[in-house]
Structure formats: C-alpha cells, structure tokens
C-alpha cells in the first residue's frame, strides 16, 4: 500500500535567528511557526535540543510539547539526561542523533554498534512512556539491522551524502538508500529521511521505497526568507509612511 509521505518541519533555525539577538526579541515566535507550518500542510514539527543550546532552548521544548497543535519530534543525543527531559515533556517521537560540539550541523548518522546497550535501554524507557523512537543513521545494512535489534520504531536515513554527491557517486549512495530502506521495512521499522533536502532533492526522495516521512529544516527556512521578504518590507514601509 502506498502511504502519503509526512512532512516534518524542522524549526531549529527559526530559533537560531532568535538566539542571534540573545532571546531578547518578541519575534520570531516558534508557536506561530507551528501554526503557519500546519496551515502549509506540515504533519509534525521537529526540534533538536543540542547540548550547547545553540538554537532550541529547554523552555522551547516545554512550551512546544505543551502547546503545539502538531506532534513534536524531539531530536536528542543518546544521553540519559536528554531522555529525562523527553520523559518530562512527552513529545510524540524522539529521534536519537549523534552530536559533536563543534559541528556546524549533524554531520553523519549514529554508530549503533558503539552505543548499542545504552540506546537499547533508553529506547525502551521512552517506549514504556508511550513515546515512539527513531534512530538517525547512514543508509547501511549493518546500521539498519542493529537499529532493529535495539528496538527502533523507525530509522531516519541521513540524506546529506546523497544530496552533496554527484554523478556515479550519487547513484551509488542512492542504491544504498534503496537497499537500506527495503531492509528496514522488512525488519518492521518505519522509513524516514532527512538532511539537506531542498525542493529538487525532496522531489526525488519520494521515490525511496517505503518512505513514510521526511524532516526538512534549513532549506525551508531559507525559502521562507525569499518568499516572505517582499511582504515584510511592504509592511515595514507602511509603518514608516
Ligand atoms: N533530520 C535530522 C535527524 C536532523 O538532525 C536534521 C537537522 O540536522 C534534519 C532532519 C533536517 O536537516 P536540514 O536542516 O538540513 O533540512
């Protein structure tokens, strides 16, 4: 059966813009972004509470989990303090992601072998509280298999390498994505994808077998600037008439 693919809107970079002014401005409101994303057809909101709190803050997690009219997908590191935060706020999904302090963005997938016992234990804790869990991994059969053994409800494939590669290499990475998606579905997990997806890659990723959800942030926030600047300037002009 062919399912509709859900769109998760990652609003981390809305918070990035707010944090640039040290959280002193009344704008932009993350809750307003939820509302507008819902009107645009989003199925969920994705946020990443990073250890260095460079964008999403603890109070955002509390507010969004309590008030969002769309389900929240909370991305966190494989860490018991972060899991406690999730258990307190009850997002619909938790997505475990690797985290390095100095990285510009999440640069690759999790190595499930390295964190196997811990991720398995933390996944069970979350699932016992009714929270579904996905693992952000590279499209590798080994990572898919270990994710199933650790109890993931879903695997989200890091699409960054596919987006950035060209020619023969792009085809090769695509084939890995297809094989990994088929294997993940066969093992009973939902297939998600995300990272670096722009309009053109979003149009192509829908060909991935068994794909149920994409999570998109950076490009969407950039497109929102291009689509919105004219209107915002017009409104500002009216203020200084
Ligand atoms: N999915 C996961 C698990 C992520 O960590 C991120 C952000 O790094 C995204 C999706 C969205 O990526 P982007 O902002 O490049 O669209």
Short mmCIF file of C-alpha atoms and ligand atoms in Angstrom, two decimals:
data_model
loop_
_atom_site.label_atom_id
_atom_site.label_comp_id
_atom_site.label_asym_id
_atom_site.label_seq_id
_atom_site.Cartn_x
_atom_site.Cartn_y
_atom_site.Cartn_z
CA UNK A 1 0.00 0.00 0.00
CA UNK A 2 1.30 3.48 -0.91
CA UNK A 3 1.22 5.87 2.05
CA UNK A 4 1.17 9.65 1.98
CA UNK A 5 4.61 10.93 2.97
CA UNK A 6 4.52 13.12 6.09
CA UNK A 7 6.42 16.39 6.18
CA UNK A 8 8.14 17.26 9.44
CA UNK A 9 9.21 20.91 9.56
CA UNK A 10 12.42 21.44 11.49
CA UNK A 11 12.24 24.89 13.10
CA UNK A 12 15.71 24.88 14.72
CA UNK A 13 16.91 27.74 12.55
CA UNK A 14 13.97 29.94 13.47
CA UNK A 15 15.37 29.64 16.99
CA UNK A 16 18.88 30.27 15.60
CA UNK A 17 17.72 33.69 14.33
CA UNK A 18 16.15 34.46 17.69
CA UNK A 19 19.28 33.38 19.61
CA UNK A 20 21.47 35.65 17.47
CA UNK A 21 19.88 38.51 19.48
CA UNK A 22 20.21 36.56 22.73
CA UNK A 23 16.49 35.74 23.01
CA UNK A 24 15.68 39.42 23.70
CA UNK A 25 13.15 39.92 20.87
CA UNK A 26 9.46 39.00 20.84
CA UNK A 27 9.94 37.58 17.34
CA UNK A 28 10.14 35.08 15.82
CA UNK A 29 7.60 33.03 17.75
CA UNK A 30 8.11 29.30 17.42
CA UNK A 31 4.45 28.64 18.19
CA UNK A 32 3.46 30.92 15.32
CA UNK A 33 5.77 28.90 13.06
CA UNK A 34 3.96 25.74 14.16
CA UNK A 35 0.61 27.28 13.29
CA UNK A 36 1.79 28.51 9.87
CA UNK A 37 3.53 25.19 9.11
CA UNK A 38 0.27 23.41 9.92
CA UNK A 39 -1.60 25.69 7.55
CA UNK A 40 1.01 24.86 4.89
CA UNK A 41 0.43 21.12 5.26
CA UNK A 42 3.12 20.00 7.74
CA UNK A 43 2.37 16.85 9.73
CA UNK A 44 4.80 17.42 12.55
CA UNK A 45 7.37 19.80 14.00
CA UNK A 46 10.95 18.67 14.54
CA UNK A 47 13.29 20.32 17.03
CA UNK A 48 16.82 19.42 18.12
CA UNK A 49 17.78 20.20 21.72
CA UNK A 50 21.55 20.35 21.34
CA UNK A 51 23.91 20.03 24.26
CA UNK A 52 25.30 23.53 23.55
CA UNK A 53 21.75 25.01 23.25
CA UNK A 54 22.76 26.95 20.15
CA UNK A 55 19.15 27.20 18.91
CA UNK A 56 16.33 25.34 20.68
CA UNK A 57 16.25 26.07 24.44
CA UNK A 58 14.81 23.99 27.29
CA UNK A 59 11.84 26.38 27.59
CA UNK A 60 11.06 25.86 23.88
CA UNK A 61 10.79 22.11 24.46
CA UNK A 62 8.45 22.68 27.41
CA UNK A 63 6.28 25.18 25.52
CA UNK A 64 6.13 23.30 22.21
CA UNK A 65 5.38 19.93 23.79
CA UNK A 66 2.57 21.52 25.83
CA UNK A 67 1.05 23.82 23.22
CA UNK A 68 1.92 22.68 19.69
CA UNK A 69 -1.08 21.82 17.54
CA UNK A 70 1.20 19.44 15.60
CA UNK A 71 3.01 16.39 17.03
CA UNK A 72 6.57 17.12 18.20
CA UNK A 73 9.57 15.06 17.09
CA UNK A 74 12.37 15.81 19.56
CA UNK A 75 15.91 15.11 18.36
CA UNK A 76 18.39 14.42 21.14
CA UNK A 77 21.77 12.80 21.72
CA UNK A 78 21.96 9.28 23.17
CA UNK A 79 22.13 10.58 26.72
CA UNK A 80 20.12 9.80 29.85
CA UNK A 81 19.74 13.49 30.87
CA UNK A 82 18.21 14.26 27.47
CA UNK A 83 15.92 11.25 27.78
CA UNK A 84 14.77 12.51 31.20
CA UNK A 85 13.94 15.83 29.53
CA UNK A 86 11.89 13.96 26.91
CA UNK A 87 10.10 11.86 29.54
CA UNK A 88 9.08 15.05 31.37
CA UNK A 89 7.73 16.75 28.25
CA UNK A 90 6.33 13.80 26.29
CA UNK A 91 6.95 14.57 22.62
CA UNK A 92 5.25 12.13 20.22
CA UNK A 93 8.60 10.97 18.85
CA UNK A 94 12.20 11.07 19.95
CA UNK A 95 14.87 10.83 17.26
CA UNK A 96 18.30 9.85 18.55
CA UNK A 97 21.07 11.70 16.70
CA UNK A 98 24.86 11.80 17.04
CA UNK A 99 26.22 15.05 18.37
CA UNK A 100 29.63 16.69 18.21
CA UNK A 101 30.05 20.08 19.85
CA UNK A 102 32.00 21.84 17.10
CA UNK A 103 29.98 20.56 14.13
CA UNK A 104 28.00 23.04 12.02
CA UNK A 105 25.14 20.56 11.75
CA UNK A 106 24.51 16.85 12.34
CA UNK A 107 27.25 15.61 10.06
CA UNK A 108 26.52 11.89 9.89
CA UNK A 109 24.45 9.06 11.29
CA UNK A 110 24.75 7.21 14.59
CA UNK A 111 27.11 4.29 15.03
CA UNK A 112 24.62 1.97 16.70
CA UNK A 113 27.30 -0.65 17.43
CA UNK A 114 29.19 1.81 19.65
CA UNK A 115 26.16 2.82 21.72
CA UNK A 116 24.13 -0.39 21.39
CA UNK A 117 23.43 -1.21 25.06
CA UNK A 118 22.71 2.39 26.02
CA UNK A 119 20.45 3.18 23.06
CA UNK A 120 18.53 -0.06 23.58
CA UNK A 121 17.94 0.77 27.25
CA UNK A 122 16.97 4.42 26.58
CA UNK A 123 14.66 3.40 23.71
CA UNK A 124 12.79 1.02 25.98
CA UNK A 125 12.43 3.72 28.67
CA UNK A 126 10.89 6.10 26.13
CA UNK A 127 8.65 3.46 24.57
CA UNK A 128 7.39 2.44 28.03
CA UNK A 129 6.19 6.04 28.41
CA UNK A 130 4.35 5.86 25.06
CA UNK A 131 6.98 7.78 23.06
CA UNK A 132 7.99 6.38 19.68
CA UNK A 133 11.68 6.29 18.83
CA UNK A 134 13.65 6.70 15.62
CA UNK A 135 17.41 6.44 15.03
CA UNK A 136 19.22 8.79 12.64
CA UNK A 137 21.60 6.55 10.68
CA UNK A 138 23.55 6.29 7.45
CA UNK A 139 21.96 4.04 4.81
CA UNK A 140 23.98 0.94 5.75
CA UNK A 141 22.53 -2.56 6.11
CA UNK A 142 24.54 -3.09 9.29
CA UNK A 143 23.18 0.07 10.95
CA UNK A 144 19.64 -0.89 9.88
CA UNK A 145 19.97 -4.35 11.35
CA UNK A 146 21.42 -3.07 14.64
CA UNK A 147 18.63 -0.47 14.85
CA UNK A 148 16.03 -3.23 14.63
CA UNK A 149 17.86 -5.25 17.30
CA UNK A 150 17.97 -2.17 19.58
CA UNK A 151 14.19 -1.77 19.22
CA UNK A 152 13.79 1.32 16.99
CA UNK A 153 10.26 2.06 15.75
CA UNK A 154 11.74 3.93 12.78
CA UNK A 155 15.01 4.66 11.08
CA UNK A 156 15.70 8.08 9.62
CA UNK A 157 18.31 7.99 6.88
CA UNK A 158 20.82 10.83 6.80
CA UNK A 159 20.47 12.07 3.23
CA UNK A 160 23.37 14.56 3.43
CA UNK A 161 25.86 12.45 1.49
CA UNK A 162 23.33 11.74 -1.26
CA UNK A 163 22.42 15.42 -1.56
CA UNK A 164 26.04 16.56 -1.78
CA UNK A 165 27.40 13.88 -4.11
CA UNK A 166 27.33 13.98 -7.90
CA UNK A 167 27.24 11.60 -10.87
CA UNK A 168 28.25 7.96 -10.30
CA UNK A 169 28.75 8.52 -6.58
CA UNK A 170 25.23 9.95 -6.23
CA UNK A 171 23.78 6.87 -7.94
CA UNK A 172 25.84 4.63 -5.64
CA UNK A 173 24.58 6.38 -2.48
CA UNK A 174 21.03 6.24 -3.85
CA UNK A 175 21.35 2.46 -4.30
CA UNK A 176 22.49 2.18 -0.66
CA UNK A 177 19.44 4.20 0.40
CA UNK A 178 17.11 1.91 -1.57
CA UNK A 179 18.63 -1.31 -0.18
CA UNK A 180 18.68 0.04 3.37
CA UNK A 181 15.06 1.23 3.10
CA UNK A 182 13.91 -2.16 1.83
CA UNK A 183 15.77 -3.96 4.60
CA UNK A 184 14.46 -1.61 7.30
CA UNK A 185 10.88 -2.09 6.13
CA UNK A 186 11.39 -5.85 6.01
CA UNK A 187 12.59 -5.74 9.63
CA UNK A 188 9.39 -3.94 10.64
CA UNK A 189 10.59 -0.34 11.03
CA UNK A 190 9.16 2.84 9.52
CA UNK A 191 11.44 4.54 6.99
CA UNK A 192 12.13 8.27 7.41
CA UNK A 193 14.69 10.53 5.72
CA UNK A 194 16.20 13.95 6.18
CA UNK A 195 19.13 16.34 5.99
CA UNK A 196 19.98 18.82 3.29
CA UNK A 197 16.78 18.23 1.31
CA UNK A 198 15.94 21.16 -0.95
CA UNK A 199 12.98 21.34 -3.38
CA UNK A 200 14.70 19.27 -6.05
CA UNK A 201 16.01 16.53 -3.72
CA UNK A 202 12.64 16.42 -1.92
CA UNK A 203 11.01 15.70 -5.27
CA UNK A 204 13.43 12.81 -5.89
CA UNK A 205 13.47 11.32 -2.37
CA UNK A 206 9.80 10.33 -2.69
CA UNK A 207 10.97 7.52 -5.00
CA UNK A 208 12.63 5.84 -1.99
CA UNK A 209 10.73 2.60 -1.29
CA UNK A 210 8.62 2.57 1.91
CA UNK A 211 9.36 6.21 2.73
CA UNK A 212 6.84 7.49 5.31
CA UNK A 213 8.30 10.79 6.48
CA UNK A 214 10.81 13.49 5.62
CA UNK A 215 12.18 16.09 8.05
CA UNK A 216 13.26 19.33 6.44
CA UNK A 217 14.64 22.47 8.08
CA UNK A 218 17.41 24.61 6.64
CA UNK A 219 16.16 24.89 3.04
CA UNK A 220 12.59 25.61 4.16
CA UNK A 221 13.64 28.44 6.46
CA UNK A 222 15.78 29.89 3.61
CA UNK A 223 12.89 29.59 1.11
CA UNK A 224 10.65 31.30 3.66
CA UNK A 225 13.01 34.31 3.57
CA UNK A 226 12.85 34.55 -0.22
CA UNK A 227 9.09 34.05 -0.30
CA UNK A 228 8.46 36.42 2.61
CA UNK A 229 10.89 39.37 2.35
CA UNK A 230 8.80 41.39 -0.13
CA UNK A 231 5.70 41.22 2.05
CA UNK A 232 7.67 42.05 5.20
CA UNK A 233 9.30 45.08 3.54
CA UNK A 234 5.86 46.27 2.34
CA UNK A 235 4.52 46.00 5.90
CA UNK A 236 7.53 47.87 7.31
CA UNK A 237 7.11 50.60 4.65
CA UNK A 238 3.55 51.11 5.84
CA UNK A 239 4.81 51.68 9.40
CA UNK A 240 7.14 54.48 8.30
CA UNK A 241 4.80 56.12 5.84
N1 LIG B 1 16.62 15.09 10.39
C1 LIG B 1 17.52 15.10 11.40
C2 LIG B 1 17.61 13.89 12.28
C3 LIG B 1 18.31 16.24 11.65
O1 LIG B 1 19.21 16.24 12.66
C4 LIG B 1 18.13 17.37 10.83
C5 LIG B 1 18.92 18.62 11.09
O2 LIG B 1 20.23 18.39 11.07
C6 LIG B 1 17.20 17.31 9.79
C7 LIG B 1 16.46 16.15 9.60
C8 LIG B 1 16.94 18.48 8.89
O3 LIG B 1 18.05 18.79 8.14
P1 LIG B 1 18.08 20.14 7.28
O4 LIG B 1 18.03 21.27 8.25
O5 LIG B 1 19.36 20.05 6.53
O6 LIG B 1 16.87 20.11 6.39
#
